[in-house]
XYZ file of N, CA, C and O in Angstrom:
868
model
N -56.013 -70.535 -214.860
C -55.895 -71.574 -213.919
C -55.096 -71.397 -212.796
O -55.002 -71.443 -211.574
N -53.873 -71.554 -213.741
C -51.579 -71.290 -212.491
C -52.995 -69.381 -212.361
O -51.828 -69.265 -211.226
N -52.447 -68.064 -213.139
C -52.000 -67.443 -212.506
C -53.419 -66.383 -211.542
O -53.094 -66.367 -210.501
N -54.441 -68.024 -211.358
C -55.868 -67.504 -210.686
C -54.759 -68.206 -209.838
O -55.338 -68.302 -208.543
N -54.012 -69.286 -208.926
C -53.411 -70.280 -208.078
C -53.421 -68.184 -207.510
O -52.619 -68.920 -206.249
N -52.092 -68.481 -208.003
C -51.028 -67.930 -207.532
C -51.456 -66.003 -207.018
O -50.631 -65.620 -206.510
N -52.235 -66.072 -207.581
C -53.135 -64.555 -206.816
C -53.991 -64.631 -206.324
O -55.042 -63.507 -205.862
N -54.874 -66.105 -205.740
C -55.861 -65.275 -205.848
C -55.968 -65.190 -203.699
O -54.603 -65.759 -203.392
N -57.464 -64.847 -203.679
C -56.416 -65.232 -201.903
C -57.676 -66.054 -200.942
O -58.707 -66.867 -202.018
N -57.368 -66.961 -200.067
C -58.354 -67.506 -199.183
C -59.991 -67.102 -198.436
O -58.788 -65.895 -198.228
N -60.782 -67.319 -198.393
C -61.789 -66.727 -198.374
C -60.682 -67.085 -196.237
O -61.923 -66.534 -195.580
N -59.952 -67.068 -196.065
C -60.187 -67.658 -194.385
C -58.753 -66.360 -194.727
O -58.475 -65.413 -193.330
N -58.335 -65.676 -195.469
C -57.545 -63.998 -195.397
C -57.771 -63.068 -194.674
O -57.177 -62.831 -193.643
N -59.709 -63.011 -194.917
C -60.442 -61.648 -194.358
C -60.170 -62.020 -192.348
O -59.743 -60.767 -191.542
N -60.350 -63.209 -192.679
C -60.230 -63.609 -190.493
C -58.648 -63.753 -190.059
O -58.561 -63.138 -188.714
N -57.577 -64.954 -190.517
C -56.741 -63.294 -190.450
C -56.005 -62.287 -190.112
O -55.540 -62.233 -189.137
N -56.292 -61.345 -191.744
C -55.978 -59.961 -190.685
C -56.378 -59.259 -190.174
O -56.199 -58.099 -189.030
N -57.752 -59.914 -189.482
C -58.291 -59.236 -188.303
C -58.081 -59.530 -187.581
O -58.589 -58.838 -185.956
N -57.597 -60.088 -187.342
C -56.733 -60.733 -185.038
C -55.266 -60.598 -185.183
O -54.433 -60.752 -186.374
N -54.933 -60.567 -183.935
C -53.379 -59.394 -184.439
C -53.015 -60.825 -183.873
O -53.381 -61.648 -183.395
N -51.844 -60.482 -184.989
C -50.018 -61.523 -184.636
C -49.907 -62.496 -183.911
O -50.137 -61.470 -182.563
N -50.017 -63.259 -183.243
C -49.152 -64.115 -182.486
C -48.033 -63.625 -182.102
O -47.345 -62.988 -182.929
N -47.805 -63.761 -181.163
C -45.818 -63.111 -180.836
C -45.550 -64.590 -181.190
O -44.057 -63.902 -181.743
N -45.975 -65.682 -181.512
C -44.818 -67.076 -182.265
C -45.787 -66.584 -183.547
O -43.953 -66.347 -184.171
N -46.341 -65.780 -183.701
C -46.263 -65.697 -185.252
C -45.179 -64.725 -186.053
O -43.970 -64.359 -186.616
N -44.784 -63.671 -185.339
C -43.912 -62.823 -184.966
C -42.403 -62.293 -184.937
O -41.920 -62.223 -185.744
N -42.331 -63.980 -183.863
C -41.224 -63.906 -183.921
C -40.667 -64.914 -184.787
O -38.890 -64.764 -184.835
N -41.055 -65.363 -186.883
C -40.591 -66.267 -187.265
C -39.272 -65.377 -187.916
O -40.215 -64.573 -188.113
N -38.401 -65.234 -188.247
C -37.550 -64.993 -189.240
C -38.640 -65.217 -190.903
O -38.158 -66.321 -190.996
N -38.567 -64.169 -191.629
C -39.064 -63.575 -193.166
C -37.816 -64.117 -193.007
O -38.347 -64.981 -194.700
N -36.582 -64.778 -193.034
C -35.668 -65.116 -193.830
C -35.719 -66.490 -194.469
O -35.780 -67.654 -195.453
N -36.393 -67.207 -193.034
C -36.862 -68.510 -193.591
C -38.042 -68.648 -194.698
O -37.823 -69.840 -194.981
N -39.117 -67.953 -194.882
C -40.080 -68.002 -195.599
C -39.322 -68.160 -197.086
O -40.238 -68.710 -197.859
N -38.752 -66.766 -197.010
C -38.642 -66.396 -198.973
C -37.197 -67.661 -198.967
O -37.552 -67.723 -199.893
N -36.638 -68.147 -197.747
C -35.579 -69.463 -198.361
C -36.512 -70.740 -199.249
O -36.140 -70.925 -199.617
N -38.014 -70.496 -198.096
C -38.091 -71.648 -198.370
C -39.305 -71.103 -200.036
O -38.899 -71.771 -200.748
N -39.461 -70.147 -200.311
C -39.712 -69.470 -201.686
C -39.232 -69.274 -202.204
O -39.523 -70.410 -203.512
N -37.704 -68.961 -202.235
C -36.384 -69.046 -202.784
C -36.293 -70.494 -203.954
O -36.248 -70.895 -205.276
N -36.895 -72.146 -203.287
C -35.793 -73.148 -203.278
C -37.278 -73.571 -204.414
O -36.667 -74.195 -204.771
N -38.380 -73.065 -203.477
C -39.998 -73.889 -204.580
C -39.870 -72.924 -206.210
O -39.675 -73.145 -206.718
N -39.534 -72.466 -205.444
C -39.420 -71.448 -206.853
C -38.611 -72.164 -207.899
O -38.823 -72.028 -209.532
N -37.406 -71.507 -208.342
C -36.635 -72.417 -208.801
C -36.717 -74.285 -209.059
O -36.706 -74.802 -210.195
N -37.265 -74.826 -207.771
C -38.268 -76.192 -207.788
C -39.495 -75.873 -209.423
O -38.928 -77.434 -210.183
N -39.946 -75.536 -209.392
C -41.381 -75.737 -209.439
C -42.239 -75.169 -211.051
O -42.309 -75.117 -210.733
N -40.908 -72.842 -210.513
C -42.222 -71.992 -211.010
C -42.418 -71.737 -210.041
O -43.593 -71.566 -209.567
N -43.291 -69.982 -210.520
C -44.591 -69.126 -210.294
C -45.297 -69.622 -210.573
O -46.657 -69.808 -209.102
N -45.823 -70.177 -211.960
C -47.313 -71.164 -211.726
C -47.443 -71.823 -211.513
O -48.881 -71.650 -210.688
N -46.830 -72.286 -210.769
C -46.889 -73.957 -209.647
C -46.753 -73.898 -207.757
O -47.467 -74.394 -208.136
N -46.813 -72.684 -207.853
C -46.573 -72.181 -206.603
C -47.455 -72.487 -206.018
O -48.563 -71.592 -206.939
N -47.827 -73.004 -204.469
C -49.223 -71.794 -203.710
C -48.417 -71.685 -202.258
O -47.642 -71.739 -201.839
N -50.084 -70.422 -201.390
C -49.336 -70.384 -200.529
C -49.018 -71.625 -199.329
O -48.245 -71.733 -198.544
N -50.211 -72.157 -199.656
C -49.612 -74.124 -198.750
C -48.784 -74.320 -198.956
O -47.657 -75.004 -197.508
N -48.207 -74.603 -200.388
C -46.822 -74.727 -200.363
C -45.770 -74.235 -199.356
O -44.273 -75.113 -199.109
N -45.388 -73.487 -199.358
C -44.153 -72.151 -199.174
C -44.510 -72.328 -197.672
O -43.507 -73.149 -197.251
N -46.039 -72.236 -197.196
C -45.807 -72.320 -195.823
C -45.687 -73.954 -194.521
O -44.638 -73.922 -194.151
N -45.723 -75.205 -195.824
C -45.438 -76.532 -195.460
C -43.374 -76.343 -196.153
O -43.154 -77.201 -194.872
N -43.197 -75.312 -196.403
C -41.459 -75.878 -196.832
C -41.198 -75.008 -195.877
O -39.665 -75.436 -194.639
N -41.517 -74.198 -195.150
C -41.262 -72.897 -194.664
C -41.605 -73.218 -192.703
O -41.119 -72.840 -191.844
N -42.300 -74.200 -193.248
C -43.038 -74.917 -191.537
C -43.453 -74.096 -190.657
O -43.462 -73.956 -189.270
N -43.983 -72.528 -191.187
C -45.215 -72.454 -190.211
C -46.873 -72.322 -191.322
O -47.103 -73.623 -192.209
N -47.662 -71.823 -190.776
C -48.216 -72.083 -190.535
C -49.303 -71.567 -192.338
O -48.553 -70.185 -191.890
N -50.487 -71.486 -192.951
C -51.031 -70.560 -193.447
C -51.630 -69.514 -193.111
O -51.250 -68.032 -194.014
N -52.095 -69.196 -192.286
C -52.080 -68.149 -191.109
C -50.840 -67.031 -191.201
O -50.427 -66.099 -191.573
N -50.415 -67.497 -190.331
C -48.676 -66.305 -190.352
C -48.154 -66.024 -192.129
O -48.109 -65.316 -191.750
N -48.082 -67.172 -192.677
C -47.900 -66.659 -194.428
C -48.726 -65.040 -195.081
O -47.679 -64.684 -194.991
N -50.144 -65.149 -194.549
C -50.915 -64.764 -194.543
C -50.746 -63.433 -194.341
O -51.244 -62.438 -195.042
N -50.204 -63.341 -193.252
C -50.194 -62.115 -191.697
C -49.218 -61.261 -192.903
O -49.575 -59.789 -192.280
N -48.902 -61.925 -193.673
C -47.641 -60.626 -193.956
C -47.542 -60.526 -195.614
O -47.036 -59.553 -196.217
N -48.249 -61.578 -195.672
C -48.266 -61.756 -198.124
C -49.800 -62.016 -198.326
O -50.661 -62.413 -197.812
N -49.770 -61.117 -199.247
C -51.324 -61.214 -199.864
C -51.379 -62.301 -200.753
O -52.509 -63.330 -200.684
N -50.757 -62.757 -201.943
C -50.747 -63.906 -202.195
C -48.819 -64.404 -202.610
O -47.463 -63.631 -202.616
N -48.860 -65.320 -203.742
C -47.024 -65.718 -203.607
C -46.719 -64.379 -204.694
O -45.390 -65.186 -203.921
N -47.451 -64.343 -205.093
C -46.624 -63.626 -205.694
C -46.380 -61.620 -205.789
O -44.982 -61.488 -205.374
N -46.897 -61.446 -203.908
C -45.937 -60.982 -203.050
C -44.723 -60.992 -202.337
O -43.499 -60.887 -202.343
N -44.529 -62.604 -202.146
C -43.896 -62.860 -202.534
C -42.940 -63.538 -202.452
O -41.563 -63.036 -202.341
N -42.293 -64.237 -203.460
C -42.331 -63.645 -205.022
C -41.695 -62.759 -205.061
O -40.924 -62.619 -205.496
N -42.007 -61.554 -204.909
C -41.682 -60.142 -204.582
C -40.569 -59.585 -204.490
O -39.696 -59.015 -204.393
N -40.561 -60.094 -202.765
C -39.797 -59.906 -201.399
C -38.531 -61.251 -201.924
O -37.402 -60.227 -201.123
N -39.053 -62.246 -201.808
C -37.902 -62.685 -202.211
C -36.919 -62.205 -203.614
O -35.300 -62.260 -203.262
N -37.022 -61.848 -204.512
C -36.459 -60.648 -205.932
C -35.438 -59.627 -204.893
O -34.704 -60.266 -205.842
N -36.398 -59.168 -204.438
C -35.871 -58.145 -203.134
C -34.655 -57.907 -202.932
O -33.482 -57.207 -202.382
N -34.898 -59.243 -202.262
C -33.742 -59.576 -201.444
C -32.091 -59.445 -201.410
O -31.573 -59.725 -201.490
N -33.245 -60.735 -203.205
C -31.432 -61.489 -203.561
C -30.558 -60.059 -204.271
O -29.700 -60.199 -204.292
N -31.317 -59.320 -204.847
C -30.606 -57.907 -206.755
C -30.687 -57.085 -204.585
O -29.688 -57.189 -205.122
N -30.533 -56.898 -203.838
C -30.561 -55.950 -202.693
C -28.525 -56.436 -202.717
O -27.485 -56.230 -202.521
N -29.204 -58.088 -202.508
C -27.951 -58.880 -201.794
C -26.230 -58.648 -202.686
O -25.212 -57.888 -201.684
N -26.668 -58.671 -204.184
C -26.247 -59.321 -205.411
C -25.337 -57.488 -205.086
O -24.035 -57.313 -205.609
N -26.641 -56.890 -205.550
C -26.429 -55.245 -205.360
C -25.355 -54.765 -204.170
O -24.032 -53.987 -204.393
N -25.478 -55.478 -202.790
C -24.534 -54.846 -202.022
C -23.166 -55.761 -201.806
O -21.777 -54.861 -201.600
N -23.253 -56.760 -202.393
C -21.843 -57.001 -202.392
C -21.213 -56.878 -203.484
O -19.545 -57.186 -203.366
N -21.503 -56.228 -204.856
C -20.654 -55.770 -206.549
C -20.397 -54.111 -205.991
O -19.206 -54.384 -206.200
N -21.431 -53.789 -205.068
C -20.828 -52.861 -204.828
C -19.130 -52.538 -203.703
O -18.729 -51.520 -203.544
N -19.551 -53.560 -202.805
C -18.188 -53.735 -202.009
C -16.845 -53.597 -202.821
O -16.237 -53.758 -202.370
N -16.884 -54.804 -203.763
C -15.575 -54.986 -204.180
C -15.044 -54.071 -205.413
O -14.229 -54.263 -205.498
N -16.023 -53.346 -205.051
C -15.189 -52.109 -206.606
C -14.293 -51.702 -205.411
O -14.076 -51.398 -205.171
N -13.600 -50.585 -206.896
C -12.315 -49.710 -206.602
C -12.391 -48.529 -207.823
O -12.707 -48.917 -208.501
N -11.385 -48.208 -207.434
C -10.955 -46.722 -207.770
C -11.281 -45.349 -207.465
O -12.250 -45.523 -206.466
N -11.974 -44.762 -208.905
C -12.223 -43.596 -209.090
C -13.844 -43.826 -209.241
O -14.333 -44.719 -209.074
N -14.698 -42.696 -207.941
C -16.052 -42.998 -208.360
C -16.094 -42.963 -209.555
O -17.886 -44.281 -209.609
N -16.173 -43.171 -210.929
C -16.650 -43.468 -212.210
C -16.433 -44.797 -212.150
O -16.776 -45.685 -213.145
N -15.575 -45.263 -212.559
C -14.364 -46.885 -212.240
C -15.787 -47.570 -211.398
O -16.517 -48.467 -211.806
N -15.809 -47.045 -210.275
C -16.974 -47.772 -209.345
C -17.640 -48.144 -209.525
O -18.673 -49.186 -209.859
N -18.518 -46.497 -210.374
C -19.971 -46.905 -210.858
C -20.138 -47.500 -211.991
O -20.917 -48.839 -212.092
N -18.419 -47.817 -212.936
C -18.620 -49.277 -214.024
C -18.988 -50.268 -213.894
O -19.402 -51.325 -214.552
N -18.312 -50.514 -212.721
C -17.340 -52.021 -212.381
C -18.939 -52.179 -212.189
O -19.073 -53.826 -212.050
N -18.857 -51.598 -210.962
C -20.495 -52.501 -210.492
C -21.755 -52.550 -211.667
O -22.224 -53.599 -210.623
N -22.166 -50.941 -211.089
C -22.797 -51.438 -212.460
C -23.269 -52.713 -213.334
O -23.781 -53.916 -213.913
N -22.046 -53.126 -214.155
C -21.001 -54.254 -214.910
C -21.622 -55.870 -214.148
O -21.874 -56.995 -214.784
N -20.678 -55.732 -212.922
C -21.228 -56.505 -212.573
C -22.257 -56.880 -212.315
O -22.391 -58.723 -212.449
N -23.063 -56.287 -211.684
C -25.310 -56.448 -211.561
C -25.231 -56.611 -213.066
O -26.450 -58.405 -212.772
N -24.783 -56.287 -214.266
C -25.920 -56.875 -215.794
C -25.148 -58.338 -215.876
O -26.366 -59.012 -215.790
N -23.893 -59.014 -215.343
C -23.580 -59.522 -215.314
C -24.606 -61.319 -214.498
O -24.985 -61.941 -215.932
N -24.213 -60.536 -213.149
C -25.448 -61.592 -212.704
C -26.777 -61.929 -212.276
O -26.281 -63.375 -211.714
N -27.490 -60.637 -212.265
C -28.437 -60.726 -212.774
C -29.218 -61.611 -213.951
O -29.517 -62.251 -214.309
N -28.467 -60.721 -214.764
C -28.633 -61.828 -216.141
C -28.906 -63.186 -216.316
O -29.249 -63.879 -217.219
N -27.270 -63.777 -215.447
C -27.604 -65.215 -216.109
C -28.100 -65.691 -214.047
O -28.055 -67.272 -213.756
N -28.877 -64.901 -213.224
C -29.092 -65.143 -211.900
C -29.909 -66.592 -212.186
O -30.917 -66.332 -212.794
N -30.107 -67.706 -211.415
C -30.860 -69.323 -212.149
C -32.769 -68.344 -211.347
O -33.927 -68.361 -212.205
N -32.705 -67.259 -210.314
C -34.261 -66.722 -210.644
C -34.932 -66.104 -211.396
O -36.017 -65.804 -211.857
N -33.741 -64.789 -212.156
C -34.408 -64.257 -213.154
C -34.183 -65.558 -214.651
O -35.598 -64.419 -214.847
N -33.725 -65.990 -214.313
C -33.382 -67.408 -215.211
C -35.468 -68.640 -215.815
O -35.614 -68.689 -216.794
N -35.856 -67.625 -213.862
C -36.487 -69.269 -214.307
C -37.609 -67.854 -214.397
O -38.849 -68.376 -215.362
N -37.784 -66.739 -213.832
C -39.088 -66.272 -214.076
C -39.325 -65.221 -215.299
O -40.390 -65.471 -216.487
N -37.869 -65.773 -216.494
C -38.092 -64.609 -217.901
C -38.591 -65.938 -218.355
O -39.668 -65.943 -220.124
N -38.352 -66.681 -218.306
C -38.817 -67.952 -219.475
C -40.086 -68.608 -218.616
O -40.308 -69.479 -219.589
N -40.417 -68.709 -217.737
C -41.797 -69.193 -217.337
C -43.245 -68.371 -216.409
O -43.674 -68.574 -216.959
N -42.550 -66.964 -216.025
C -43.057 -66.303 -216.355
C -43.235 -64.528 -216.860
O -42.519 -63.850 -215.378
N -42.603 -63.497 -217.925
C -42.469 -62.920 -217.450
C -43.747 -62.279 -217.043
O -42.410 -60.899 -217.185
N -44.218 -62.152 -217.593
C -45.166 -61.656 -216.624
C -44.749 -61.374 -215.423
O -45.850 -59.807 -214.931
N -44.016 -61.654 -214.559
C -44.345 -61.599 -213.194
C -43.106 -59.753 -213.198
O -43.403 -58.510 -212.759
N -42.147 -59.358 -214.841
C -41.297 -58.107 -213.852
C -41.629 -57.661 -215.426
O -41.907 -56.143 -214.971
N -43.011 -57.700 -215.528
C -43.960 -56.839 -216.863
C -43.854 -55.185 -216.383
O -43.876 -54.127 -216.730
N -44.672 -55.452 -214.953
C -45.316 -53.994 -214.538
C -43.835 -53.422 -214.117
O -44.023 -52.230 -214.147
N -42.963 -54.177 -212.966
C -41.550 -52.825 -213.172
C -40.912 -52.543 -214.138
O -40.013 -51.752 -214.300
N -41.172 -53.420 -215.239
C -40.930 -52.231 -217.121
C -41.631 -51.153 -217.010
O -41.127 -50.944 -218.079
N -43.158 -51.791 -217.399
C -43.606 -50.050 -218.067
C -44.160 -50.158 -216.785
O -45.114 -49.319 -217.233
N -44.349 -50.113 -216.315
C -45.992 -49.439 -214.545
C -45.251 -48.638 -213.545
O -45.568 -47.726 -212.918
N -44.746 -49.203 -213.177
C -43.481 -49.077 -212.143
C -41.820 -49.240 -211.522
O -41.428 -50.048 -211.913
N -42.080 -48.683 -210.614
C -40.627 -48.043 -210.088
C -40.555 -49.762 -208.541
O -41.525 -48.764 -208.027
N -40.146 -50.996 -208.809
C -39.987 -51.138 -208.101
C -38.748 -51.140 -206.815
O -37.958 -50.146 -207.130
N -39.129 -51.632 -206.059
C -37.663 -52.037 -204.861
C -36.124 -52.104 -205.324
O -35.365 -50.765 -205.028
N -36.457 -52.605 -205.941
C -34.325 -53.461 -205.939
C -34.122 -51.862 -207.317
O -32.839 -51.596 -207.456
N -35.397 -51.462 -207.699
C -34.850 -50.321 -208.938
C -34.170 -49.073 -208.032
O -33.824 -48.006 -208.636
N -35.393 -48.973 -207.572
C -35.644 -48.021 -205.902
C -33.873 -47.912 -205.683
O -33.042 -46.626 -205.416
N -33.651 -49.111 -205.552
C -32.357 -48.916 -204.372
C -31.489 -49.431 -205.445
O -30.195 -48.340 -205.311
N -31.384 -49.069 -206.442
C -30.009 -49.572 -207.530
C -30.181 -47.729 -207.251
O -29.181 -47.114 -208.073
N -31.170 -47.283 -207.935
C -30.999 -45.575 -207.736
C -30.312 -45.097 -207.065
O -29.528 -43.860 -206.600
N -30.350 -45.302 -205.567
C -30.364 -44.737 -204.944
C -28.989 -45.318 -204.349
O -27.487 -43.394 -204.161
N -27.727 -46.370 -204.824
C -26.444 -46.481 -204.176
C -26.459 -45.754 -205.823
O -25.026 -45.026 -205.967
N -26.844 -45.449 -206.713
C -25.306 -44.893 -208.081
C -25.779 -44.014 -208.044
O -24.918 -43.103 -208.436
N -27.011 -43.352 -207.206
C -27.107 -41.293 -207.876
C -25.181 -40.895 -206.578
O -25.039 -40.147 -206.950
N -25.999 -41.526 -205.647
C -24.502 -41.839 -204.960
C -23.019 -41.451 -204.969
O -22.390 -40.554 -204.355
N -22.818 -42.211 -205.899
C -21.992 -42.680 -206.481
C -20.436 -42.245 -207.889
O -19.967 -41.060 -206.990
N -22.467 -41.191 -207.747
C -22.383 -39.807 -209.025
C -22.064 -38.620 -208.348
O -21.376 -38.011 -209.080
N -22.671 -38.494 -207.119
C -22.525 -37.605 -206.540
C -20.720 -37.889 -205.848
O -20.510 -36.565 -206.430
N -20.347 -38.852 -205.965
C -18.230 -38.776 -205.407
C -17.717 -38.165 -206.618
O -17.215 -37.947 -206.046
N -18.402 -38.484 -207.657
C -17.837 -38.469 -208.691
C -17.485 -36.918 -208.804
O -16.743 -36.500 -209.584
N -19.518 -36.464 -208.836
C -19.030 -34.787 -208.801
C -17.590 -34.224 -207.766
O -17.298 -33.337 -208.820
N -16.951 -35.094 -207.027
C -16.507 -34.253 -206.014
C -15.243 -34.887 -206.308
O -14.068 -33.735 -205.607
N -15.408 -35.957 -207.160
C -13.331 -36.125 -206.784
C -12.886 -35.551 -209.055
O -12.236 -36.586 -208.406
N -13.694 -35.604 -209.744
C -13.496 -34.989 -210.737
C -13.846 -36.342 -211.518
O -13.245 -36.014 -212.741
N -13.777 -37.279 -211.628
C -13.896 -38.318 -211.881
C -15.499 -37.946 -212.826
O -15.457 -39.571 -213.505
N -16.699 -38.271 -212.496
C -17.736 -37.483 -213.550
C -17.998 -36.751 -213.177
O -18.015 -35.859 -212.874
N -19.007 -36.497 -215.361
C -18.767 -34.903 -215.562
C -19.888 -34.005 -214.808
O -20.993 -34.841 -214.060
N -19.998 -33.214 -214.216
C -20.801 -32.462 -213.692
C -22.155 -32.181 -214.450
O -22.388 -32.033 -215.649
N -24.109 -32.320 -213.375
C -25.694 -32.530 -213.871
C -26.204 -33.273 -213.261
O -25.522 -32.880 -211.882
N -26.600 -33.502 -213.872
C -28.783 -33.425 -213.233
C -28.360 -35.794 -212.243
O -28.460 -36.007 -213.195
N -27.531 -34.662 -210.978
C -26.951 -37.149 -210.836
C -28.372 -37.398 -210.992
O -28.430 -38.918 -211.208
N -29.550 -37.339 -210.869
C -31.220 -38.046 -210.424
C -31.217 -38.773 -211.912
O -31.341 -39.744 -211.767
N -30.903 -37.471 -213.074
C -31.543 -38.324 -214.095
C -29.856 -38.961 -214.533
O -30.745 -39.766 -214.873
N -28.576 -38.969 -214.687
C -27.881 -39.295 -214.206
C -27.628 -41.417 -214.467
O -27.767 -42.117 -215.073
N -28.182 -40.355 -212.745
C -28.671 -42.470 -211.875
C -29.692 -42.959 -213.024
O -28.857 -43.937 -213.520
N -31.139 -42.618 -213.867
C -31.837 -42.535 -214.376
C -31.299 -43.661 -215.200
O -31.595 -44.762 -215.951
N -30.395 -42.177 -216.375
C -29.078 -42.823 -217.434
C -29.044 -44.079 -216.916
O -29.445 -44.904 -218.549
N -28.532 -43.959 -216.370
C -27.635 -45.634 -216.127
C -28.067 -46.413 -215.976
O -27.723 -48.178 -216.653
N -29.789 -46.722 -214.885
C -30.303 -48.074 -215.225
C -30.733 -48.053 -216.038
O -31.198 -49.252 -216.296
N -31.315 -46.713 -216.946
C -32.405 -47.139 -218.100
C -30.644 -47.931 -219.528
O -31.659 -49.470 -220.135
N -30.601 -47.356 -219.934
C -28.588 -47.965 -220.513
C -28.798 -49.665 -219.914
O -28.214 -50.212 -221.252
N -28.189 -50.146 -219.013
C -28.263 -51.434 -218.418
C -28.699 -52.170 -218.788
O -28.675 -53.978 -218.780
N -30.519 -51.643 -218.080
C -31.608 -52.094 -218.186
C -31.435 -53.838 -219.066
O -31.758 -55.258 -219.652
N -31.667 -52.629 -220.511
C -32.277 -53.675 -221.231
C -30.778 -54.787 -221.667
O -30.646 -56.285 -222.575
N -29.433 -54.530 -221.054
C -28.372 -55.577 -220.936
C -28.753 -56.935 -221.008
O -28.176 -57.730 -221.025
N -29.732 -56.695 -219.174
C -29.866 -58.157 -218.025
C -31.313 -58.240 -219.000
O -30.718 -60.132 -219.032
N -31.691 -57.866 -219.383
C -32.932 -58.718 -219.653
C -33.683 -59.461 -221.670
O -33.904 -60.039 -221.580
N -32.555 -58.469 -223.045
C -33.161 -58.492 -223.508
C -31.027 -59.104 -224.523
O -31.898 -59.838 -225.185
N -30.278 -59.459 -223.712
C -29.429 -59.117 -224.309
C -29.607 -60.631 -224.967
O -29.361 -60.730 -225.965
N -29.084 -61.768 -223.985
C -29.375 -62.857 -223.933
C -30.137 -63.421 -225.686
O -30.083 -64.575 -226.192
N -31.121 -62.287 -225.221
C -32.479 -63.397 -226.994
C -31.654 -62.923 -227.816
O -32.240 -62.738 -228.914
N -30.743 -61.757 -228.172
C -30.528 -61.134 -229.088
C -29.128 -61.663 -229.648
O -29.350 -61.259 -230.996
N -28.714 -61.856 -228.441
C -27.593 -62.849 -229.134
C -27.702 -64.076 -229.420
O -26.489 -65.103 -229.764
N -29.214 -64.604 -228.875
C -29.836 -66.268 -229.315
C -28.359 -67.196 -228.387
O -28.544 -67.901 -228.783
N -28.544 -66.315 -227.100
C -27.833 -66.945 -225.678
C -29.259 -67.366 -224.495
O -29.172 -66.586 -223.370
N -29.819 -68.203 -224.632
C -31.061 -69.315 -223.615
C -30.454 -69.098 -222.553
O -31.608 -69.441 -221.373
N -29.095 -69.320 -222.209
C -28.965 -69.320 -220.888
C -27.554 -68.363 -220.246
O -27.933 -68.132 -219.327
N -27.312 -67.676 -221.043
C -27.226 -65.569 -220.909
C -25.837 -65.548 -219.924
O -25.765 -65.401 -219.276
N -25.168 -67.394 -220.646
C -23.644 -66.377 -220.566
C -23.418 -66.777 -222.240
O -23.830 -67.512 -223.196
N -21.978 -66.626 -221.547
C -21.296 -67.084 -223.707
C -20.184 -65.720 -223.695
O -20.766 -64.864 -223.520
N -20.041 -66.332 -225.079
C -18.412 -64.856 -225.235
C -19.383 -63.594 -226.030
O -18.512 -62.471 -226.028
N -20.480 -64.278 -226.588
C -21.412 -62.988 -227.237
C -21.683 -61.723 -226.348
O -21.451 -60.724 -226.096
N -21.710 -62.769 -225.071
C -22.368 -61.372 -224.111
C -21.367 -60.985 -223.229
O -21.805 -59.965 -222.674
N -20.225 -61.582 -222.771
C -19.003 -61.001 -222.437
C -18.613 -59.785 -223.327
O -18.671 -58.514 -223.050
N -19.306 -60.310 -224.759
C -18.557 -58.871 -225.974
C -19.183 -57.182 -225.644
O -18.534 -56.312 -225.291
N -21.096 -58.498 -225.298
C -21.585 -56.674 -224.771
C -21.097 -56.764 -223.738
O -21.820 -54.880 -223.731
N -20.685 -56.920 -222.536
C -21.002 -55.941 -221.005
C -19.573 -55.659 -222.197
O -19.679 -54.592 -221.136
N -18.803 -55.578 -222.374
C -17.570 -55.031 -222.580
C -18.126 -53.908 -223.384
O -17.769 -52.519 -222.839
N -18.717 -53.637 -224.102
C -19.868 -52.661 -225.503
C -20.269 -51.949 -224.222
O -19.914 -50.140 -224.572
N -20.686 -52.365 -223.514
C -21.647 -51.842 -221.712
C -20.437 -51.207 -221.464
O -20.982 -49.446 -220.657
N -20.072 -51.878 -221.398
C -18.082 -50.997 -219.865
C -18.431 -49.633 -220.598
O -17.422 -48.815 -220.198
N -17.626 -49.789 -221.807
C -17.552 -48.768 -222.860
C -17.954 -47.408 -222.865
O -17.510 -46.391 -222.221
N -19.643 -48.058 -222.792
C -20.850 -46.712 -223.112
C -20.877 -46.159 -221.694
O -20.968 -44.897 -221.848
N -20.999 -47.194 -220.473
C -21.089 -46.522 -219.569
C -19.888 -45.438 -218.978
O -19.893 -43.868 -218.691
N -18.620 -45.726 -219.605
C -17.547 -44.995 -219.298
C -17.747 -43.427 -219.304
O -17.696 -42.784 -219.202
N -18.072 -43.923 -220.662
C -17.838 -42.621 -222.061
C -19.143 -41.031 -221.604
O -18.831 -40.161 -221.804
N -19.924 -42.030 -220.850
C -21.613 -41.389 -220.928
C -20.495 -40.287 -219.252
O -21.642 -39.589 -219.890
N -20.568 -41.209 -218.473
C -19.786 -40.745 -217.125
C -19.024 -39.076 -217.657
O -18.803 -39.016 -216.154
N -17.947 -39.863 -218.076
C -16.552 -38.408 -218.031
C -16.773 -37.533 -218.240
O -17.829 -37.517 -219.246
N -15.961 -37.162 -217.942
C -16.237 -35.355 -218.259
C -15.276 -34.637 -219.220
O -14.807 -35.566 -219.903
């Protein structure tokens, strides 16, 4: 029932899309809607969210919401993409040193922050099926962004001599694959439901070592 609710389309959806969006609807800042959806996700969880609740929280009409997203899952996907991309940009901006040091520092920081992030915890705890397609079926926007950032840094490492030469695309993919389990699976392995603690700090140290040795000339 919950899955039907957050994936269902209103009968009004087709009518809404048949009409051109008004200037007022186009002028509404998407961040305002995503902020509202983010707050609801943390408060209610994905299975209990509705398009009506998001629209009410954002102070917009359901018609405005449906012009941009088909369902709650689509809204939450954009909330997640915005959150993780911002986190990635902050992590990349704070890293220093050689290109290899920047890659390792950035990736480990992203892993640590994502793993304990309230948004990811509520999705893993209540709606793990939301994450499954991005793990086994298709590459999401966040993964695509991570791959671009890491590939660019790997190529910089080729230039400054801090990273061994190889296939930059495959190396970026390997780094992402190596790191993702430290985000999603590590808390279960060490028995840390809150995704924080000394056991996970120790794993992050091991990830740092593994990435550094993998990329080193």
